[in-house]
Amino acid sequence: MRGWREKETPPPSIKMQKSFLPSPLLFIILSTLQGKNLIHDPYKPECVLRKMPCHPKAICQLDELSSEFYCRCLPGYDGDGISLCQAPAFHITVSDASVCDEMGEQVCLLHVKEPRVTFHVSVSASANRRSPSVIWYKFYTGQSPQFHSYRQRLGSVGDRTLRRRVGNRSRILTLLSIQDDDFYPNLFWAEVRLHALIPKTLGVEAYDLSRFQLLNPSGLRFYFALEGTSIEVGPFLEGDTAVLRLPEYLHLSPSSFVQWIKEPRPLTLLDDQAVIIADEVEKMVISGLTESNFGYVRALVYDFHSEVPGRVLVAERLFLIKKEQTSRVASISDVTKTCEGSRGERSCRCNPGFEGRGVHCVDINECERKTALSCLSEATCTNTYGSYFCRCPRGLEGDGLVRCVDVDECTRGTHKCNQNALCLNTLGSYVCACQSGFIGDGSRCTAKSTWSPWSPWSPCSVTCGIQNQMRIRECTHEESGMRCLGPSADLKGCPNLRPCPTNGGWSVWSPWSVCLETCSGIKKRLRLCDSPPASRGGLPCKGEKEQLGLCHSSHCAVDGAWSLWASWTPCPVSCGLGVVRRSRRCNSPSPEHGGKNCSGHGYEEGTCGFPEALCRFLAEPSESIVPGKLIQ
């Protein structure tokens, strides 16, 4: 942020970092509680210079894409920023101010002493409107710049932790069990939402609070921040060594990332003088304490959280380095001077690195007076009690006096790149870039969703006509959240297929032809082999293409006709002559409507068998007859 600076006198044994806090999380809180102007308008002179007077409820903004300045209404206000900034219809406030130890504009700070706390909010409307709904969120500060921050919508449904409860139409949030990840700089807030804009589901989403939102609070949102009791260490005198051991107070996992912050006072992480004094160390050793080292030091622990996808703040501890109020009498352990005999001006002299007349010796700040050997331009001169040292900036190593060379983290294997990422060394640092086929920030690389190889074409099951072949493919690595572009199936016609032969098919019968004679004429109908016609070697139609019929009405005379003769009756004798009979009927057709009867007779008789003499002859045996042969 503009106007931030390092503290002038950093702890002696700790390398100062010129990078500031990753997320301007509570600048809004600090600006309100420290009595600063609530409207942060750093570009106001630019808009005035361009004769663009912004509305009192708007600020001058710079469009980074076009590099043009414009007026923008404050959060919650609607309008063009110049002539109109309409106030929001609703305003949310804290109902029970007694729970807050400190109050600011839309901010409540609580020093937690109990394992349970309740927040109360109320909503007022500027017009006669129905009160909107209130949504509660918990905000997780992300480890910048590798990870986003996140917000989690809170409610009675879907809150798996069972540590939070929302009630009274979302006007009250109760933290039933306060955990390490609930403390500042993580936040809770209540937000007014119109009914049409309320999210339908509970969940977690990436959400980075913008500088515009933080520096210009809106009446539609109210923040709550929790602060625990500080851990006192000491008291110490100047020149002593203070050791802060975080593992004594917190369990750290192998994936934990620890950041140490020097604060002038609690809840001022983003104060102008708050600085990062160390990263990735679990123990702080501050040798040669000076006046500026006393006070508050906060340890922030970032790690992967079960409720959010990134690495966020999971715990913090605030240490208070106390200073001894009583002065010590110079003794043999006093490193500021050397005495001979009685301890007076004439018997004591200040040691190198200190100045005075011998009774009282004070440290010489060689870095400010520039009386020390010059540190390299990129190195930092740090004063110590009675001396000083030069420290190369992060990512460089050497004595700081004559040598600061780049550390190749990639070659040494000290980088934190993902196994699927490439490590690219830079001056003083390194960059992680996911390899081809992966996406991510370098510390995490997820395989991109890509199409699998096409399957073989399906076989053709016909030898003529038309048929398609098909092949398919799958979109891999769904966990990346990406979509594969293009179709998942492909079709093509089977090659070298000739048209199939077509057999002929009959058309429907034509209507019967007109009968010229009512009772004795003949009528006719036709059909054609053209539905379809036989082609390419196909078979012609089977059956008759013409049918004939008699023309008669229901009252025409019909002459009778004999049916076929029935079979002869069996012969009634086996030897001798017998009589057999057969018959037929006049019913094919029967005579009707005065038609003629059948002519002839319908009954016949005949003989059967052999004469008796022949039967006896055949019955008598004879030597001249050879069995099986006919007698000529």
XYZ file of C-alpha atoms in Angstrom, residues 33 56 74 86 130 184 263 357 401 425 525 542:
12
model
C -10.226 2.997 15.360
C -19.197 13.698 -1.583
C -18.524 4.337 -2.169
C -27.702 7.233 -3.766
C -39.448 -4.909 4.102
C -7.738 -12.028 13.836
C 3.393 -4.593 15.735
C 32.070 9.780 29.893
C 30.220 -5.964 3.153
C 15.963 -19.183 -10.577
C -58.325 -54.664 -62.047
C -44.036 -62.367 -57.734
